[in-house]
C-alpha atoms as one frame of an Amber mdcrd trajectory, in Angstrom:
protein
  23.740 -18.545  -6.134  24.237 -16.717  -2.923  22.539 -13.179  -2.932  24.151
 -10.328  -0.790  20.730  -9.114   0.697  17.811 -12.030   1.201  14.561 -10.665
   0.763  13.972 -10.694   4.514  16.815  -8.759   5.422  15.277  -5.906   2.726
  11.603  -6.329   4.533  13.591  -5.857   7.861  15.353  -3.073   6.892  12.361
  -1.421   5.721  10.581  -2.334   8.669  12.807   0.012  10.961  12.927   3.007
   8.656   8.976   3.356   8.258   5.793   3.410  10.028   3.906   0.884  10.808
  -0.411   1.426  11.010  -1.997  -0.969  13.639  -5.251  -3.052  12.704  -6.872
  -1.022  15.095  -5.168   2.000  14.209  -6.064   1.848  10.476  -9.683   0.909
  10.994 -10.385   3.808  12.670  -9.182   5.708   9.752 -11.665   4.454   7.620
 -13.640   7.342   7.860 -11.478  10.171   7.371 -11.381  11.800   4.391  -7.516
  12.847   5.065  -6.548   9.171   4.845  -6.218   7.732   1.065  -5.746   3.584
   1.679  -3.879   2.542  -0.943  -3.965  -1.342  -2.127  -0.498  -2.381  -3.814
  -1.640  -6.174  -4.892  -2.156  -7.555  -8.571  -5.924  -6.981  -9.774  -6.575
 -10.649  -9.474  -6.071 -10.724  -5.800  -8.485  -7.840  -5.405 -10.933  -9.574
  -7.640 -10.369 -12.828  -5.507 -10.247 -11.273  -1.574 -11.683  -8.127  -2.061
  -9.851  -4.810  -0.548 -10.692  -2.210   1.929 -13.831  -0.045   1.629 -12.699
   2.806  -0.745  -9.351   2.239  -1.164  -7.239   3.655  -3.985  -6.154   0.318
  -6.334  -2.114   1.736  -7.165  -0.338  -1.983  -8.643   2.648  -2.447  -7.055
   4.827  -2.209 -10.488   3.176   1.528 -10.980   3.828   2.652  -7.590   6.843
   5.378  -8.537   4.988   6.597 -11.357   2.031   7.016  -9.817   3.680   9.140
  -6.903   6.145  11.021  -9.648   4.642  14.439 -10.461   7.460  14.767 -13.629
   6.244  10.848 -14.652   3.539  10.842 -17.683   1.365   8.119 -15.480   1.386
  10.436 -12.205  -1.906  10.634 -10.545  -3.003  13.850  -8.535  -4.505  12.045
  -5.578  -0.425  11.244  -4.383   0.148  14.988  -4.699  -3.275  15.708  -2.300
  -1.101  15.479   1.227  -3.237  13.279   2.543  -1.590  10.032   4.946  -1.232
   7.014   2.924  -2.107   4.407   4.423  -0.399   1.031   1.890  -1.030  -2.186
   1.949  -0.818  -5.465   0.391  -1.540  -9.401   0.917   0.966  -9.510   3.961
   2.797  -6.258   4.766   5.978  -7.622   2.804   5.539  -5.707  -0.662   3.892
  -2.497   1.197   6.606  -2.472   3.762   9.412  -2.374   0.760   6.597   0.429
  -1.305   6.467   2.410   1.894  10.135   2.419   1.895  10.652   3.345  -1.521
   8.176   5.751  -1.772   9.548   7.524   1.977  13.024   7.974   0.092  11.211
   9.862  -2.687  10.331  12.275  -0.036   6.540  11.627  -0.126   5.343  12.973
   3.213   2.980  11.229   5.783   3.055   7.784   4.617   2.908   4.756   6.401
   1.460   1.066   5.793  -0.817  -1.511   7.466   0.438  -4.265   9.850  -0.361
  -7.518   8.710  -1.201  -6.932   5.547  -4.935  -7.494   3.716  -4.861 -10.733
   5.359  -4.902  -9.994   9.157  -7.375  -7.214   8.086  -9.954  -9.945   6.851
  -8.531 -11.716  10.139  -9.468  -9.708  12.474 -12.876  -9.147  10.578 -12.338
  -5.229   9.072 -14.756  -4.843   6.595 -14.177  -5.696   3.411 -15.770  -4.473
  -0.434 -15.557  -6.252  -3.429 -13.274  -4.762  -5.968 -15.121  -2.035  -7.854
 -15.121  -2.702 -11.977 -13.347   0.239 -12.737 -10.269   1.676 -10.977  -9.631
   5.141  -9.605  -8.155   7.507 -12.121  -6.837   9.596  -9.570
């Protein structure tokens, strides 16, 4: 089967439509309180690697719901204006989120370079996933 679109032409597409968040960039971000990180990987690979210091846990297949003030599942911290800052395992599933979620016309988004991976790379700090997730 030959598709029309690969999934690397849909990450590169993405890629030039949407912002992109340096290491260094989003780590200085930590600490303000306008700045919602938002961590788009499965439950077992926060429980496994861990995610960044108070980040918002939104799974991937929730995203659009989440985000959707006229969806039954939305969540009032999307509808805050803070800058979303969304990430994943290896920018690939955040860069395709951040894409989606831009067309929706939610403002001042962007996601994280490398993914959760070159954050534990370059040493970021890290906190275990907490038991319970945000409710928004």
């Amino acid at each position: 089967m030959k598709l029309k679109i690969g999934y690397q032409e849909l990450i590169q597409e993405a890629m030039a439509e949407i912002e992109t968040l340096s290491l260094e960039m989003a780590s200085d971000l930590l600490v303000d309180t306008n700045v919602v990180f938002v961590d788009i990987r499965d439950v077992r690979e926060l429980e496994r690697e861990g995610m960044i210091p108070n980040a918002l846990h939104a799974p991937r297949g929730m995203l659009e719901f989440w985000v959707d003030p006229d969806s039954p599942y939305y969540k009032p911290i999307f509808g805050e204006g803070k800058r979303l800052v969304l990430y994943c395992a290896s920018a690939w599933r955040s860069a395709l989120a951040t894409q989606t979620l831009q067309r929706m016309g939610v403002p001042n988004i962007c996601h994280l370079e490398g993914g959760f991976s070159a954050w534990k790379k370059a040493q970021l700090p890290v906190a275990e996933k907490a038991s319970k997730s945000h409710s928004g």
